[in-house]
Short mmCIF file of C-alpha atoms in Angstrom, two decimals:
data_model
loop_
_atom_site.label_atom_id
_atom_site.label_comp_id
_atom_site.label_asym_id
_atom_site.label_seq_id
_atom_site.Cartn_x
_atom_site.Cartn_y
_atom_site.Cartn_z
CA UNK G 19 37.62 -2.20 57.52
CA UNK G 20 39.79 -4.94 59.19
CA UNK G 21 42.12 -6.94 57.19
CA UNK G 22 40.98 -10.54 56.46
CA UNK G 23 37.26 -9.82 56.90
CA UNK G 24 36.52 -11.08 53.42
CA UNK G 25 39.17 -13.74 53.21
CA UNK G 26 36.81 -16.77 52.98
CA UNK G 27 34.88 -15.17 50.00
CA UNK G 28 38.10 -14.01 48.39
CA UNK G 29 39.87 -17.34 48.81
CA UNK G 30 36.80 -19.12 47.25
CA UNK G 31 37.09 -16.76 44.31
CA UNK G 32 40.85 -17.14 44.02
CA UNK G 33 40.43 -20.96 43.77
CA UNK G 34 38.62 -20.56 40.59
CA UNK G 35 41.57 -19.02 38.88
CA UNK G 36 44.88 -20.43 37.74
CA UNK G 37 47.19 -17.58 38.69
CA UNK G 38 47.33 -14.26 40.39
CA UNK G 39 47.33 -12.68 36.89
CA UNK G 40 43.98 -14.42 35.96
CA UNK G 41 42.53 -13.28 39.47
CA UNK G 42 43.72 -9.69 39.05
CA UNK G 43 42.19 -9.60 35.66
CA UNK G 44 38.69 -10.68 37.06
CA UNK G 45 38.95 -8.09 39.75
CA UNK G 46 39.79 -5.26 37.45
CA UNK G 47 37.15 -6.59 34.99
CA UNK G 48 34.65 -6.30 37.82
CA UNK G 49 35.68 -2.58 38.59
CA UNK G 50 35.31 -1.78 34.89
CA UNK G 51 31.84 -3.21 34.56
CA UNK G 52 30.37 -2.52 37.92
CA UNK G 53 32.11 0.65 39.28
CA UNK G 54 33.58 4.12 38.17
CA UNK G 55 37.01 3.22 38.97
CA UNK G 56 38.04 3.66 35.28
CA UNK G 57 35.75 6.68 34.59
CA UNK G 58 37.62 9.84 34.12
CA UNK G 59 35.92 13.03 35.34
CA UNK G 60 35.45 15.65 32.59
CA UNK G 61 34.71 18.67 34.95
CA UNK G 62 35.47 19.35 38.58
CA UNK G 63 31.71 19.13 39.14
CA UNK G 64 31.32 15.47 38.06
CA UNK G 65 30.12 13.05 40.78
CA UNK G 66 31.36 10.05 38.97
CA UNK G 67 34.84 8.75 38.43
CA UNK G 68 38.27 10.32 39.23
CA UNK G 69 40.40 13.04 38.08
CA UNK G 70 42.89 12.06 35.33
CA UNK G 71 45.53 9.80 36.86
CA UNK G 72 43.97 9.77 40.37
CA UNK G 73 42.69 6.15 40.22
CA UNK G 74 45.92 4.78 38.96
CA UNK G 75 47.78 6.74 41.87
CA UNK G 76 45.16 5.25 44.45
CA UNK G 77 45.85 1.51 43.19
CA UNK G 78 49.49 2.03 43.09
CA UNK G 79 49.50 3.62 46.44
CA UNK G 80 47.79 0.52 48.08
CA UNK G 81 50.19 -1.74 46.30
CA UNK G 82 53.22 0.01 47.62
CA UNK G 83 51.67 -0.12 51.07
CA UNK G 84 50.98 -3.72 51.17
CA UNK G 85 54.18 -4.67 49.48
CA UNK G 86 56.06 -2.90 52.24
CA UNK G 87 53.97 -4.57 54.81
CA UNK G 88 54.70 -7.86 53.44
CA UNK G 89 58.37 -7.29 53.10
CA UNK G 90 58.70 -6.05 56.60
CA UNK G 91 57.13 -9.37 57.76
CA UNK G 92 58.61 -11.84 55.33
CA UNK G 93 61.62 -10.20 53.88
CA UNK G 94 63.11 -7.64 56.32
CA UNK G 95 66.58 -7.83 54.65
CA UNK G 96 65.37 -7.19 51.29
CA UNK G 97 63.42 -4.26 52.55
CA UNK G 98 66.50 -2.85 54.23
CA UNK G 99 68.55 -3.49 51.14
CA UNK G 100 66.01 -1.84 48.74
CA UNK G 101 64.66 0.99 50.73
CA UNK G 102 67.30 1.41 53.59
CA UNK G 103 64.69 1.20 56.25
CA UNK G 104 63.64 -1.49 59.01
CA UNK G 105 60.27 -2.67 59.63
CA UNK G 106 57.05 -1.19 58.24
CA UNK G 107 57.54 2.10 56.24
CA UNK G 108 56.41 5.38 57.96
CA UNK G 109 53.08 6.60 56.77
CA UNK G 110 54.78 9.78 55.30
CA UNK G 111 56.97 7.58 53.10
CA UNK G 112 54.13 5.51 51.56
CA UNK G 113 50.46 5.41 51.05
CA UNK G 114 48.18 5.78 54.01
CA UNK G 115 46.38 2.74 55.27
CA UNK G 116 43.08 1.64 53.39
CA UNK G 117 41.09 2.70 56.49
CA UNK G 118 42.52 6.23 56.50
CA UNK G 119 42.37 6.42 52.77
CA UNK G 120 38.70 5.49 52.89
CA UNK G 121 37.96 8.10 55.54
CA UNK G 122 39.84 10.74 53.66
CA UNK G 123 38.02 9.85 50.46
CA UNK G 124 34.61 10.21 52.27
CA UNK G 125 35.50 13.46 53.57
CA UNK G 126 36.74 14.77 50.23
CA UNK G 127 33.50 13.40 48.55
CA UNK G 128 31.41 15.28 51.06
CA UNK G 129 33.38 18.61 50.52
CA UNK G 130 33.18 18.19 46.78
CA UNK G 131 29.41 17.62 46.98
CA UNK G 132 29.02 20.71 49.12
CA UNK G 133 31.16 22.75 46.75
CA UNK G 134 29.17 21.47 43.73
CA UNK G 135 25.88 22.43 45.34
CA UNK G 136 27.19 25.84 46.17
CA UNK G 137 28.45 26.57 42.67
CA UNK G 138 25.40 25.27 40.99
CA UNK G 139 23.22 27.33 43.18
CA UNK G 140 25.17 30.59 42.89
CA UNK G 141 25.17 33.21 40.23
CA UNK G 142 28.92 32.51 39.23
CA UNK G 143 29.79 31.18 35.81
CA UNK G 144 30.52 27.54 36.77
CA UNK G 145 31.13 25.03 34.06
CA UNK G 146 27.95 22.88 33.50
CA UNK G 147 28.21 19.10 33.40
CA UNK G 148 27.89 18.03 29.77
CA UNK G 149 24.66 16.35 28.85
CA UNK G 150 26.37 13.30 27.39
CA UNK G 151 28.29 12.82 30.65
CA UNK G 152 25.07 13.10 32.80
CA UNK G 153 23.46 10.37 30.70
CA UNK G 154 26.58 8.13 30.97
CA UNK G 155 26.49 8.49 34.73
CA UNK G 156 22.87 7.32 34.95
CA UNK G 157 23.49 3.92 33.11
CA UNK G 158 25.30 0.78 33.16
CA UNK G 159 28.33 0.13 30.89
CA UNK G 160 27.49 -1.12 27.44
CA UNK G 161 30.72 -2.92 26.95
CA UNK G 162 30.36 -5.50 24.11
CA UNK G 163 26.58 -4.57 23.94
CA UNK G 164 24.62 -1.50 22.96
CA UNK G 165 21.89 1.06 23.79
CA UNK G 166 18.50 0.33 22.27
CA UNK G 167 15.16 2.30 22.66
CA UNK G 168 14.11 -0.27 25.40
CA UNK G 169 17.15 -1.10 27.44
CA UNK G 170 20.99 -0.69 27.84
CA UNK G 171 23.04 -4.03 27.81
CA UNK G 172 26.54 -5.33 27.98
CA UNK G 173 27.93 -8.84 27.92
CA UNK G 174 31.02 -11.00 28.74
CA UNK G 175 31.40 -14.54 27.27
CA UNK G 176 29.57 -15.97 30.25
CA UNK G 177 26.71 -13.63 31.02
CA UNK G 178 24.53 -10.57 29.80
CA UNK G 179 23.57 -7.61 31.79
CA UNK G 180 20.77 -5.38 30.88
CA UNK G 181 19.24 -2.23 32.47
CA UNK G 182 15.54 -1.40 31.74
CA UNK G 183 14.01 2.00 32.63
CA UNK G 184 10.75 1.91 34.42
CA UNK G 185 8.49 4.42 36.21
CA UNK G 186 9.34 5.00 39.86
CA UNK G 187 8.12 1.88 41.68
CA UNK G 188 8.81 -0.64 44.42
CA UNK G 189 10.21 -4.07 43.67
CA UNK G 190 6.95 -5.75 44.71
CA UNK G 191 5.15 -3.80 41.91
CA UNK G 192 7.48 -5.44 39.25
CA UNK G 193 6.88 -8.84 37.64
CA UNK G 194 10.19 -10.31 36.12
CA UNK G 195 9.67 -13.70 34.56
CA UNK G 196 12.72 -15.46 33.01
CA UNK G 197 12.70 -18.80 31.47
CA UNK G 198 15.49 -20.53 29.56
CA UNK G 199 14.36 -18.87 26.35
CA UNK G 200 12.24 -15.93 27.23
CA UNK G 201 12.21 -12.75 29.20
CA UNK G 202 9.30 -10.67 30.42
CA UNK G 203 9.23 -7.48 32.52
CA UNK G 204 5.98 -5.71 33.81
CA UNK G 205 5.66 -2.75 36.04
CA UNK G 206 2.32 -2.21 37.72
CA UNK G 207 0.76 -4.62 35.37
CA UNK G 208 2.05 -2.83 32.17
CA UNK G 209 4.46 -4.82 29.87
CA UNK G 210 7.82 -2.97 29.66
CA UNK G 211 9.75 -5.69 27.80
CA UNK G 212 8.93 -9.08 26.39
CA UNK G 213 10.43 -11.45 23.98
CA UNK G 214 12.45 -14.53 23.01
CA UNK G 215 16.16 -14.42 24.17
CA UNK G 216 18.95 -14.61 21.70
CA UNK G 217 20.13 -17.90 23.21
CA UNK G 218 19.25 -20.08 26.20
CA UNK G 219 20.16 -19.01 29.66
CA UNK G 220 20.59 -20.68 33.07
CA UNK G 221 17.54 -19.56 34.99
CA UNK G 222 18.94 -20.82 38.42
CA UNK G 223 21.84 -18.46 38.01
CA UNK G 224 19.74 -15.42 36.85
CA UNK G 225 19.36 -12.40 39.26
CA UNK G 226 17.72 -9.07 39.09
CA UNK G 227 17.16 -6.11 41.35
CA UNK G 228 15.52 -2.56 41.31
CA UNK G 229 17.92 0.30 41.50
CA UNK G 230 17.08 3.85 42.43
CA UNK G 231 13.38 2.70 42.16
CA UNK G 232 13.44 3.20 38.45
CA UNK G 233 16.01 0.87 36.95
CA UNK G 234 15.60 -2.96 36.66
CA UNK G 235 19.08 -4.58 36.53
CA UNK G 236 19.08 -8.08 35.12
CA UNK G 237 22.00 -10.53 34.82
CA UNK G 238 21.46 -13.58 32.68
CA UNK G 239 24.07 -16.49 32.68
CA UNK G 240 24.53 -17.90 29.23
CA UNK G 241 24.13 -21.72 28.84
CA UNK G 242 26.68 -21.58 26.00
CA UNK G 243 29.75 -19.45 26.06
CA UNK G 244 29.22 -17.44 23.03
CA UNK G 245 28.72 -13.66 21.90
CA UNK G 246 25.24 -12.37 21.54
CA UNK G 247 24.17 -10.16 18.71
CA UNK G 248 21.26 -8.86 20.76
CA UNK G 249 19.39 -9.65 23.84
CA UNK G 250 15.93 -10.36 22.43
CA UNK G 251 15.27 -11.67 18.99
CA UNK G 252 14.23 -8.95 16.57
CA UNK G 253 16.18 -6.09 18.32
CA UNK G 254 19.03 -4.22 16.82
CA UNK G 255 22.13 -6.47 16.43
CA UNK G 256 25.67 -5.73 17.13
CA UNK G 257 28.67 -6.82 15.04
CA UNK G 258 30.17 -9.64 17.25
CA UNK G 259 33.44 -9.72 15.26
CA UNK G 260 34.24 -6.40 16.90
CA UNK G 261 33.75 -7.38 20.66
CA UNK G 262 36.60 -7.18 23.02
CA UNK G 263 37.22 -11.14 23.34
CA UNK G 264 39.72 -11.94 25.94
CA UNK G 265 39.28 -15.44 27.38
CA UNK G 266 41.27 -17.79 29.65
CA UNK G 267 41.85 -21.34 28.22
CA UNK G 268 39.62 -22.94 30.94
CA UNK G 269 36.66 -20.92 29.74
CA UNK G 270 36.39 -23.10 26.67
CA UNK G 271 34.94 -26.62 26.39
CA UNK G 272 37.30 -29.52 26.36
CA UNK G 273 37.15 -30.01 22.48
CA UNK G 274 38.00 -26.50 21.80
CA UNK G 275 40.82 -26.46 24.42
CA UNK G 276 42.24 -29.44 22.68
CA UNK G 277 42.06 -27.85 19.28
CA UNK G 278 43.68 -24.59 20.64
CA UNK G 279 46.51 -26.51 22.25
CA UNK G 280 47.15 -28.39 19.10
CA UNK G 281 47.37 -25.19 17.01
CA UNK G 282 49.75 -23.68 19.56
CA UNK G 283 51.90 -26.78 19.59
CA UNK G 284 52.01 -26.99 15.85
CA UNK G 285 52.98 -23.24 15.56
CA UNK G 286 55.79 -23.72 18.00
CA UNK G 287 57.06 -26.81 16.26
CA UNK G 288 57.11 -25.05 12.82
CA UNK G 289 58.98 -22.15 14.48
CA UNK G 290 61.63 -24.70 15.59
CA UNK G 291 61.68 -26.52 12.29
CA UNK G 292 60.36 -29.55 14.07
CA UNK G 293 57.51 -31.98 12.97
CA UNK G 294 53.90 -30.83 13.77
CA UNK G 295 51.56 -33.13 15.81
CA UNK G 296 49.98 -34.62 12.62
CA UNK G 297 53.49 -35.46 11.21
CA UNK G 298 54.43 -37.08 14.52
CA UNK G 299 51.25 -39.02 14.48
CA UNK G 300 51.81 -40.15 10.75
CA UNK G 301 55.42 -41.12 11.68
CA UNK G 302 54.23 -43.36 14.48
CA UNK G 303 51.82 -45.15 12.19
CA UNK G 304 54.42 -45.68 9.55
CA UNK G 305 57.01 -46.89 12.04
CA UNK G 306 54.60 -49.56 13.12
CA UNK G 307 53.85 -50.47 9.57
CA UNK G 308 57.58 -50.53 8.62
CA UNK G 309 58.16 -54.08 10.13
CA UNK G 310 54.73 -55.30 9.52
CA UNK G 311 54.29 -58.62 7.70
CA UNK G 312 54.69 -58.07 3.94
CA UNK G 313 56.54 -54.79 4.35
CA UNK G 314 59.53 -54.41 1.98
CA UNK G 315 61.42 -52.54 4.81
CA UNK G 316 60.87 -55.55 7.39
CA UNK G 317 63.98 -56.11 9.34
CA UNK G 318 65.65 -52.70 8.52
CA UNK G 319 65.95 -49.81 10.78
CA UNK G 320 63.14 -47.24 10.50
CA UNK G 321 64.07 -44.27 8.35
CA UNK G 322 61.68 -41.46 8.44
CA UNK G 323 63.57 -39.52 5.74
CA UNK G 324 62.40 -42.07 3.16
CA UNK G 325 58.70 -41.10 3.85
CA UNK G 326 56.81 -37.93 2.80
CA UNK G 327 55.50 -36.58 6.17
CA UNK G 328 55.09 -33.00 4.92
CA UNK G 329 51.76 -33.29 3.28
CA UNK G 330 48.35 -33.33 5.06
CA UNK G 331 46.89 -36.84 6.17
CA UNK G 332 43.17 -37.27 6.34
CA UNK G 333 41.52 -38.43 9.60
CA UNK G 334 40.03 -41.30 7.46
CA UNK G 335 43.55 -42.62 7.18
CA UNK G 336 44.19 -42.94 10.87
CA UNK G 337 40.69 -44.43 11.33
CA UNK G 338 41.51 -47.04 8.88
CA UNK G 339 44.80 -47.82 10.50
CA UNK G 340 43.10 -48.17 13.84
CA UNK G 341 40.34 -50.47 12.28
CA UNK G 342 43.15 -52.80 10.88
CA UNK G 343 44.91 -52.90 14.28
CA UNK G 344 41.60 -54.05 15.84
CA UNK G 345 41.10 -56.60 13.07
CA UNK G 346 44.69 -57.89 13.50
CA UNK G 347 44.24 -58.22 17.35
CA UNK G 348 41.09 -60.20 17.02
CA UNK G 349 42.63 -62.34 14.41
CA UNK G 350 45.54 -63.03 16.71
CA UNK G 351 43.26 -64.07 19.54
CA UNK G 352 41.27 -66.36 17.27
#
């Protein structure tokens, strides 16, 4: 695979993130939900996942390879200083290239499959794959979701993915109807799943496909960023207080972002012994009223220590102040 082949697609994805850390989180989240990168093999005969520690070594191997490649091009002096070498590192010193690694992995997978077939068909006492592992290998992840008698499902704050078992069929024999509030799946004319969705979805961003001719995989985009207790109303519910909720600030709506920033600012101010946002806002109002007509402090320098700014101030107070400002301004114009 040539470097840069997917640059346009990856660049478009990167532009939707605020930092490399955010981007790497999304990439690893994809690997966790859609691949077996994080699955640890329980026996040598497993065909899913990696041996303990193997996936980490693979990721670190590629990181070191491209770090050396970058430094040889952009920071040759730093490369020489840190590793005492000139130019790209020899293949023996670091990981093989991604192309060679992919070829080697394919070769090892083929050899492993042959070995598995040989041991399973022989009379030797090979270790059988646990039934639990077999079942896990056959289904999607149930991260932040559950397994019901009708389907497996998982969710992020933005979407829901569910897997529905059907009899072996072709895609044209399926009828998958999805509206903003309802979901219906039929196979060869027989209703497999039907009901009202827990919350509304964006139908234009909803996709589905048939996998292995017997699993319907549906991805629903939520209209509202919230955690679902179930996919269809009336089905078994999960405890949404126990979901793994890690979100970037830009995933919340504007009002929620403002509230979070205010809380974070106030907490930081309290740690420094400085006034909170409400106290600053109150002081600004009081400072303006200090020299207002009729004020006993008119003409003197504003002294916030004479005011009690530590107690809570209701929003009604600020609204009343703003109303008086507007009335005063209108009176001055008249």
